[in-house]
C-alpha cells in the first residue's frame, strides 16, 4: 500500500519531515496547568490572527464544535444550522447528547443558506411552548456541500439577524483557511463577525492532530471547564501544537495548489463519457455522479487497482479530496488514469 494515492479526505496527510522536526524540538509543559509554552504560543498566534481575545487547543474539531455549542446554550434550547451541517450529521448526535439542544435544520443549498431563511423561525424566550433559539451555527467551507464557500455579505446579513435576536453565532471553520485562500478574505473579517470559530489543523493544513476554538476571554474560560468535562484536557500537548504552528507558518498559501488540482481533476471528469455531472468546485473537494449504467463500486474498485483511493458518499455521489500529500506526479497519474478508464 506504499504508493497509494489517497483522495478519500484531506485528513489522511502525514506530517512532513520538517513538521516532525518542529514537533521534536517543541518545548513542552503540563497544559492542564496552562504551562505548555508551545500550546500557549499556538493559541495566542491564532487568537491574534483572527483578532479574538483568546483561543483553546482541542484534540478534535468535533470536540471544539461541541464545546462551543454547550457554552452558548442551555439544555432544552435550540440551535439553527443547515441540514447538511457537520455539527448535526457527523458529530454523533453530540448537540443533543452533550448539550440537550435540539437542531432546527434549514434546507439550504450545498450546505449554505440565506439570512432571510431565518425569517419567522426564531423562537423567542417569551413563548413558553417552544424551544428557545439561542444559537446559529454555519460551516465554511461546507464539507458535505463539496467545499463550497459562503458569500461573505450573506454572513454579514446573518450576523445582523443574530444581533437583532440575541443569538450566538458559531463558525465551524474546519476548512476556513481553504475559503480564505479561495476568496481572498482575511481571518480578521471572520473574527469580527463570529462569537466563536473552530479551526482544524489536521485537514488541509496537514498537522496530524488538533483543532482550536477562538472566542472572547469569557467564552474560552467557559470552554476550558467544558473541555475538561468532556475529557479533552491534555498534558504535554505542545508536541502537537508545534505541528499546528508549523502548519500555520508553512501550509496556508499552498492550499491554492490543492484547489488548482481539484479544479483540473473536475474538468477531466466532466469530459469523461461515463461521468454524468460534477458539482461546482470552489476549493479542494470534488463531488461527482456517474451515468446510471456504471456501478459506483465497480468504478471505485477500478481506481483502486490503479492505486487511487476515493470515497462513496452514498446516493450516487462520489468524492475526491486534494491535499498536501498529493504530489505533482500523483496528480498526473490521477489525470492519466481517469482518461484511460473505459466503461
Ligand atoms: C472534519 C470536520 C470537523 C471536525 O472533525 P474531527 O474529525 O472531529 O476533527 C468539523 N466540521 C467539519 C465541517 C469538518 O469537515
Short mmCIF file of C-alpha atoms and ligand atoms in Angstrom, two decimals:
data_model
loop_
_atom_site.label_atom_id
_atom_site.label_comp_id
_atom_site.label_asym_id
_atom_site.label_seq_id
_atom_site.Cartn_x
_atom_site.Cartn_y
_atom_site.Cartn_z
CA UNK A 1 0.00 0.00 0.00
CA UNK A 2 3.03 2.23 -0.20
CA UNK A 3 2.32 4.26 -3.27
CA UNK A 4 -1.41 4.66 -2.80
CA UNK A 5 -2.84 7.96 -4.00
CA UNK A 6 -5.34 8.70 -1.25
CA UNK A 7 -8.12 11.12 -2.24
CA UNK A 8 -10.53 9.94 0.46
CA UNK A 9 -10.04 13.03 2.63
CA UNK A 10 -7.61 15.84 3.45
CA UNK A 11 -7.38 14.26 6.92
CA UNK A 12 -5.13 11.46 5.60
CA UNK A 13 -1.98 13.58 5.39
CA UNK A 14 1.07 12.59 7.41
CA UNK A 15 3.48 15.11 8.94
CA UNK A 16 6.35 16.07 6.64
CA UNK A 17 9.96 15.66 7.80
CA UNK A 18 10.15 19.38 8.56
CA UNK A 19 6.93 19.26 10.57
CA UNK A 20 8.17 16.23 12.52
CA UNK A 21 11.40 18.09 13.18
CA UNK A 22 9.43 21.05 14.57
CA UNK A 23 7.47 18.63 16.78
CA UNK A 24 10.68 17.03 18.07
CA UNK A 25 12.07 20.43 19.00
CA UNK A 26 8.94 21.57 20.86
CA UNK A 27 9.28 22.93 24.35
CA UNK A 28 6.51 21.37 26.41
CA UNK A 29 4.88 21.51 29.83
CA UNK A 30 1.67 20.40 31.51
CA UNK A 31 -1.09 22.14 29.59
CA UNK A 32 -3.71 21.32 32.25
CA UNK A 33 -1.75 23.81 34.38
CA UNK A 34 -1.53 26.09 31.31
CA UNK A 35 2.21 25.50 31.50
CA UNK A 36 2.89 24.32 27.96
CA UNK A 37 4.64 27.20 26.18
CA UNK A 38 4.08 25.76 22.69
CA UNK A 39 0.33 25.34 23.23
CA UNK A 40 0.17 28.86 24.63
CA UNK A 41 2.06 30.16 21.61
CA UNK A 42 -0.30 28.44 19.15
CA UNK A 43 -3.38 29.73 20.98
CA UNK A 44 -2.00 33.28 21.11
CA UNK A 45 -0.98 33.20 17.46
CA UNK A 46 -4.41 32.11 16.23
CA UNK A 47 -6.30 34.47 18.55
CA UNK A 48 -4.19 37.37 17.29
CA UNK A 49 -4.56 36.32 13.67
CA UNK A 50 -8.37 36.41 13.96
CA UNK A 51 -8.50 39.43 16.27
CA UNK A 52 -10.11 37.35 19.03
CA UNK A 53 -9.27 37.68 22.74
CA UNK A 54 -8.44 34.05 23.37
CA UNK A 55 -8.14 30.54 21.96
CA UNK A 56 -8.09 26.95 23.17
CA UNK A 57 -6.45 23.84 21.70
CA UNK A 58 -8.61 20.71 21.19
CA UNK A 59 -7.89 17.10 20.25
CA UNK A 60 -10.57 17.22 17.52
CA UNK A 61 -12.76 19.57 15.55
CA UNK A 62 -15.84 17.75 16.78
CA UNK A 63 -14.91 18.45 20.38
CA UNK A 64 -14.21 22.12 19.63
CA UNK A 65 -17.65 22.44 17.98
CA UNK A 66 -19.44 20.53 20.72
CA UNK A 67 -17.85 22.63 23.45
CA UNK A 68 -18.87 25.76 21.54
CA UNK A 69 -22.47 24.53 21.33
CA UNK A 70 -22.51 23.81 25.05
CA UNK A 71 -21.06 27.15 26.07
CA UNK A 72 -23.63 29.08 24.02
CA UNK A 73 -26.73 27.12 25.10
CA UNK A 74 -28.73 25.65 27.98
CA UNK A 75 -30.50 22.26 27.86
CA UNK A 76 -33.87 22.49 26.09
CA UNK A 77 -32.79 25.29 23.79
CA UNK A 78 -32.46 25.20 20.02
CA UNK A 79 -29.65 25.61 17.52
CA UNK A 80 -30.23 26.59 13.89
CA UNK A 81 -27.96 25.03 11.25
CA UNK A 82 -28.08 23.69 7.69
CA UNK A 83 -29.47 20.18 7.14
CA UNK A 84 -26.01 19.11 5.93
CA UNK A 85 -24.10 20.64 8.85
CA UNK A 86 -21.25 18.63 10.34
CA UNK A 87 -22.36 19.66 13.86
CA UNK A 88 -25.69 17.93 13.21
CA UNK A 89 -24.76 14.99 10.94
CA UNK A 90 -21.24 13.90 11.78
CA UNK A 91 -20.62 14.52 15.46
CA UNK A 92 -22.51 11.54 16.82
CA UNK A 93 -25.64 13.44 17.76
CA UNK A 94 -23.49 15.45 20.17
CA UNK A 95 -25.64 18.59 20.29
CA UNK A 96 -28.50 16.53 21.73
CA UNK A 97 -26.37 14.22 23.87
CA UNK A 98 -23.89 16.74 25.29
CA UNK A 99 -25.94 19.91 25.45
CA UNK A 100 -29.59 18.78 25.39
CA UNK A 101 -30.09 21.05 22.41
CA UNK A 102 -32.49 20.43 19.50
CA UNK A 103 -31.49 21.38 15.98
CA UNK A 104 -33.69 23.30 13.58
CA UNK A 105 -32.40 22.36 10.14
CA UNK A 106 -32.52 24.71 7.20
CA UNK A 107 -32.97 23.25 3.73
CA UNK A 108 -30.08 25.16 2.21
CA UNK A 109 -28.06 24.92 -0.99
CA UNK A 110 -24.78 22.95 -0.80
CA UNK A 111 -24.74 23.40 2.97
CA UNK A 112 -25.36 27.16 2.87
CA UNK A 113 -28.50 29.21 3.46
CA UNK A 114 -29.72 32.81 3.38
CA UNK A 115 -30.24 35.25 6.25
CA UNK A 116 -33.83 35.55 5.00
CA UNK A 117 -34.33 31.80 5.73
CA UNK A 118 -34.36 32.77 9.42
CA UNK A 119 -37.44 34.97 8.95
CA UNK A 120 -40.20 33.73 11.24
CA UNK A 121 -38.39 30.64 12.56
CA UNK A 122 -36.54 32.09 15.54
CA UNK A 123 -38.29 31.19 18.79
CA UNK A 124 -38.30 33.97 21.36
CA UNK A 125 -37.92 33.29 25.08
CA UNK A 126 -41.39 34.68 25.94
CA UNK A 127 -43.23 31.83 24.18
CA UNK A 128 -43.41 29.06 26.80
CA UNK A 129 -44.39 26.41 24.21
CA UNK A 130 -41.32 26.48 22.01
CA UNK A 131 -37.65 25.66 22.43
CA UNK A 132 -35.81 28.96 22.78
CA UNK A 133 -33.49 29.63 19.84
CA UNK A 134 -30.06 30.67 21.14
CA UNK A 135 -27.50 29.71 18.53
CA UNK A 136 -26.87 29.83 14.79
CA UNK A 137 -24.01 27.64 13.52
CA UNK A 138 -22.67 27.72 9.97
CA UNK A 139 -19.83 25.94 8.20
CA UNK A 140 -17.23 27.44 5.83
CA UNK A 141 -16.18 25.77 3.63
CA UNK A 142 -19.05 23.29 3.67
CA UNK A 143 -17.98 19.67 3.91
CA UNK A 144 -20.99 17.80 2.54
CA UNK A 145 -21.59 20.76 0.24
CA UNK A 146 -18.37 19.93 -1.62
CA UNK A 147 -16.05 22.60 -0.24
CA UNK A 148 -18.40 25.45 -1.17
CA UNK A 149 -17.61 28.93 0.19
CA UNK A 150 -20.17 31.28 1.73
CA UNK A 151 -20.79 34.69 0.24
CA UNK A 152 -19.31 36.97 2.89
CA UNK A 153 -22.11 39.52 2.53
CA UNK A 154 -24.64 36.83 3.38
CA UNK A 155 -22.69 36.06 6.57
CA UNK A 156 -22.83 39.77 7.45
CA UNK A 157 -26.60 39.69 6.98
CA UNK A 158 -26.85 36.61 9.19
CA UNK A 159 -24.80 38.35 11.87
CA UNK A 160 -27.29 41.21 11.82
CA UNK A 161 -30.18 38.77 12.37
CA UNK A 162 -28.23 37.18 15.25
CA UNK A 163 -27.67 40.56 16.90
CA UNK A 164 -31.30 41.60 16.48
CA UNK A 165 -32.48 38.36 18.10
CA UNK A 166 -29.78 37.94 20.72
CA UNK A 167 -28.43 34.74 19.16
CA UNK A 168 -24.88 33.46 19.44
CA UNK A 169 -23.10 32.89 16.12
CA UNK A 170 -20.66 29.99 15.74
CA UNK A 171 -18.50 29.14 12.74
CA UNK A 172 -17.42 25.57 12.11
CA UNK A 173 -14.28 26.63 10.28
CA UNK A 174 -12.76 23.17 9.91
CA UNK A 175 -11.69 24.25 6.40
CA UNK A 176 -11.90 28.02 6.87
CA UNK A 177 -8.38 28.55 5.53
CA UNK A 178 -9.45 26.95 2.24
CA UNK A 179 -12.20 29.57 1.99
CA UNK A 180 -9.88 32.45 2.97
CA UNK A 181 -7.36 31.48 0.30
CA UNK A 182 -10.01 30.81 -2.37
CA UNK A 183 -11.94 34.04 -1.79
CA UNK A 184 -9.02 36.24 -0.80
CA UNK A 185 -10.59 37.02 2.58
CA UNK A 186 -8.84 37.67 5.91
CA UNK A 187 -9.06 35.90 9.28
CA UNK A 188 -9.94 39.23 10.95
CA UNK A 189 -13.07 39.62 8.80
CA UNK A 190 -14.31 36.36 10.29
CA UNK A 191 -13.09 37.14 13.80
CA UNK A 192 -15.22 40.26 13.80
CA UNK A 193 -18.45 38.51 12.86
CA UNK A 194 -18.45 35.31 14.89
CA UNK A 195 -18.68 34.78 18.64
CA UNK A 196 -16.73 31.54 18.33
CA UNK A 197 -14.79 29.88 15.49
CA UNK A 198 -13.37 26.36 15.35
CA UNK A 199 -10.39 25.71 13.07
CA UNK A 200 -8.97 22.28 12.11
CA UNK A 201 -5.21 21.98 11.91
CA UNK A 202 -5.45 18.38 10.74
CA UNK A 203 -7.25 18.89 7.42
CA UNK A 204 -5.69 20.89 4.58
CA UNK A 205 -3.12 22.41 6.91
CA UNK A 206 -1.53 18.99 7.33
CA UNK A 207 -0.99 18.66 11.09
CA UNK A 208 -1.58 15.12 12.42
CA UNK A 209 -3.99 16.16 15.20
CA UNK A 210 -5.69 19.23 16.57
CA UNK A 211 -8.24 21.97 16.36
CA UNK A 212 -8.52 25.36 18.01
CA UNK A 213 -11.56 27.24 19.29
CA UNK A 214 -11.48 31.05 19.20
CA UNK A 215 -13.63 33.46 21.19
CA UNK A 216 -13.74 36.09 23.91
CA UNK A 217 -11.96 35.59 27.25
CA UNK A 218 -15.32 34.74 28.75
CA UNK A 219 -16.10 32.11 26.08
CA UNK A 220 -12.71 30.48 26.44
CA UNK A 221 -12.93 30.44 30.25
CA UNK A 222 -16.20 28.52 29.88
CA UNK A 223 -14.70 26.34 27.14
CA UNK A 224 -11.78 25.40 29.42
CA UNK A 225 -14.18 23.96 32.00
CA UNK A 226 -16.32 22.15 29.39
CA UNK A 227 -13.25 20.73 27.62
CA UNK A 228 -12.21 19.22 30.98
CA UNK A 229 -15.75 17.88 31.47
CA UNK A 230 -15.56 16.22 28.02
CA UNK A 231 -12.19 14.66 28.86
CA UNK A 232 -10.25 16.80 26.41
CA UNK A 233 -7.70 18.43 28.73
CA UNK A 234 -4.28 17.06 27.75
CA UNK A 235 -0.80 17.27 29.28
CA UNK A 236 2.44 17.70 27.23
CA UNK A 237 0.44 18.52 24.14
CA UNK A 238 2.96 21.05 22.85
CA UNK A 239 4.32 18.32 20.57
CA UNK A 240 1.04 18.53 18.68
CA UNK A 241 0.74 22.30 18.97
CA UNK A 242 4.20 22.54 17.36
CA UNK A 243 2.80 20.75 14.31
CA UNK A 244 -0.05 23.27 14.26
CA UNK A 245 2.35 26.21 14.45
CA UNK A 246 4.42 24.73 11.65
CA UNK A 247 1.24 24.29 9.58
CA UNK A 248 0.16 27.91 10.10
CA UNK A 249 3.58 29.16 9.07
CA UNK A 250 4.07 26.91 6.05
CA UNK A 251 0.87 25.36 4.75
CA UNK A 252 -1.71 28.11 4.27
CA UNK A 253 -0.75 29.75 0.94
CA UNK A 254 -0.08 26.38 -0.67
CA UNK A 255 -3.78 25.46 -0.32
CA UNK A 256 -4.23 27.18 -3.70
CA UNK A 257 -2.27 24.29 -5.23
CA UNK A 258 -4.81 21.81 -3.84
CA UNK A 259 -7.61 23.96 -5.26
CA UNK A 260 -5.99 24.10 -8.70
CA UNK A 261 -5.54 20.32 -8.77
CA UNK A 262 -9.16 19.81 -7.71
CA UNK A 263 -10.40 22.09 -10.50
CA UNK A 264 -8.30 20.27 -13.08
CA UNK A 265 -9.47 16.85 -11.89
CA UNK A 266 -13.04 18.18 -12.08
CA UNK A 267 -12.51 19.37 -15.66
CA UNK A 268 -11.13 15.96 -16.60
CA UNK A 269 -14.11 14.18 -15.02
CA UNK A 270 -16.54 16.49 -16.82
CA UNK A 271 -15.19 15.29 -20.18
CA UNK A 272 -15.50 11.56 -19.46
CA UNK A 273 -18.49 9.89 -21.12
CA UNK A 274 -19.28 7.82 -18.00
CA UNK A 275 -19.45 10.86 -15.71
CA UNK A 276 -22.91 12.37 -15.51
CA UNK A 277 -22.17 15.56 -13.59
CA UNK A 278 -19.58 17.29 -11.47
CA UNK A 279 -20.64 19.71 -8.73
CA UNK A 280 -19.08 23.18 -8.79
CA UNK A 281 -15.52 23.09 -7.41
CA UNK A 282 -14.52 26.07 -5.29
CA UNK A 283 -11.78 24.59 -3.11
CA UNK A 284 -10.29 21.10 -2.62
CA UNK A 285 -13.37 18.84 -2.73
CA UNK A 286 -14.71 17.20 -5.89
CA UNK A 287 -18.17 15.61 -5.83
CA UNK A 288 -19.47 13.86 -8.94
CA UNK A 289 -22.05 11.36 -10.24
CA UNK A 290 -21.64 8.56 -12.76
CA UNK A 291 -24.14 7.75 -15.51
CA UNK A 292 -26.79 5.20 -14.48
CA UNK A 293 -25.22 2.28 -16.37
CA UNK A 294 -21.93 2.45 -14.45
CA UNK A 295 -21.81 0.94 -10.96
CA UNK A 296 -20.11 3.25 -8.43
CA UNK A 297 -18.44 0.44 -6.53
CA UNK A 298 -17.02 -1.02 -9.72
CA UNK A 299 -15.59 2.41 -10.60
CA UNK A 300 -14.06 2.74 -7.12
CA UNK A 301 -12.54 -0.77 -7.45
CA UNK A 302 -11.01 0.06 -10.85
CA UNK A 303 -9.41 3.17 -9.43
CA UNK A 304 -8.12 1.13 -6.52
CA UNK A 305 -6.48 -1.33 -8.92
CA UNK A 306 -4.64 1.74 -10.21
CA UNK A 307 -3.61 2.72 -6.65
CA UNK A 308 -6.14 5.54 -6.37
CA UNK A 309 -8.50 5.66 -3.40
CA UNK A 310 -11.70 7.71 -3.42
CA UNK A 311 -14.87 7.65 -1.32
CA UNK A 312 -18.53 6.89 -1.89
CA UNK A 313 -20.84 9.38 -0.16
CA UNK A 314 -23.96 7.37 -0.99
CA UNK A 315 -26.96 8.46 -3.08
CA UNK A 316 -24.80 8.20 -6.19
CA UNK A 317 -22.28 10.78 -5.05
CA UNK A 318 -18.55 10.07 -5.27
CA UNK A 319 -15.91 12.24 -3.65
CA UNK A 320 -12.25 13.09 -4.10
CA UNK A 321 -10.33 15.50 -1.86
CA UNK A 322 -6.96 17.01 -2.76
CA UNK A 323 -4.36 17.77 -0.09
CA UNK A 324 -0.67 18.41 0.52
CA UNK A 325 0.35 14.76 0.23
CA UNK A 326 -0.86 14.65 -3.41
CA UNK A 327 2.33 15.36 -5.33
CA UNK A 328 2.51 16.71 -8.89
CA UNK A 329 3.48 13.22 -10.05
CA UNK A 330 0.46 11.68 -8.31
CA UNK A 331 -1.74 14.36 -9.83
CA UNK A 332 -0.51 13.45 -13.33
CA UNK A 333 -1.22 9.77 -12.57
CA UNK A 334 -4.78 10.63 -11.49
CA UNK A 335 -5.47 12.52 -14.73
CA UNK A 336 -3.88 9.81 -16.86
CA UNK A 337 -5.78 7.02 -15.10
CA UNK A 338 -9.14 8.79 -15.38
CA UNK A 339 -8.62 9.33 -19.12
CA UNK A 340 -7.66 5.70 -19.56
CA UNK A 341 -10.64 4.08 -17.82
CA UNK A 342 -13.37 2.60 -20.01
CA UNK A 343 -16.90 1.63 -19.06
C1 LIG B 1 -13.57 17.48 9.77
C2 LIG B 1 -14.61 18.40 10.18
C3 LIG B 1 -14.87 18.70 11.52
C4 LIG B 1 -14.10 18.09 12.67
O1 LIG B 1 -13.79 16.79 12.53
P1 LIG B 1 -12.84 15.99 13.53
O2 LIG B 1 -12.60 14.75 12.78
O3 LIG B 1 -13.61 15.80 14.78
O4 LIG B 1 -11.60 16.80 13.76
C5 LIG B 1 -15.85 19.61 11.81
N1 LIG B 1 -16.54 20.20 10.83
C6 LIG B 1 -16.33 19.97 9.54
C7 LIG B 1 -17.11 20.71 8.50
C8 LIG B 1 -15.37 19.06 9.15
O5 LIG B 1 -15.15 18.83 7.86
#
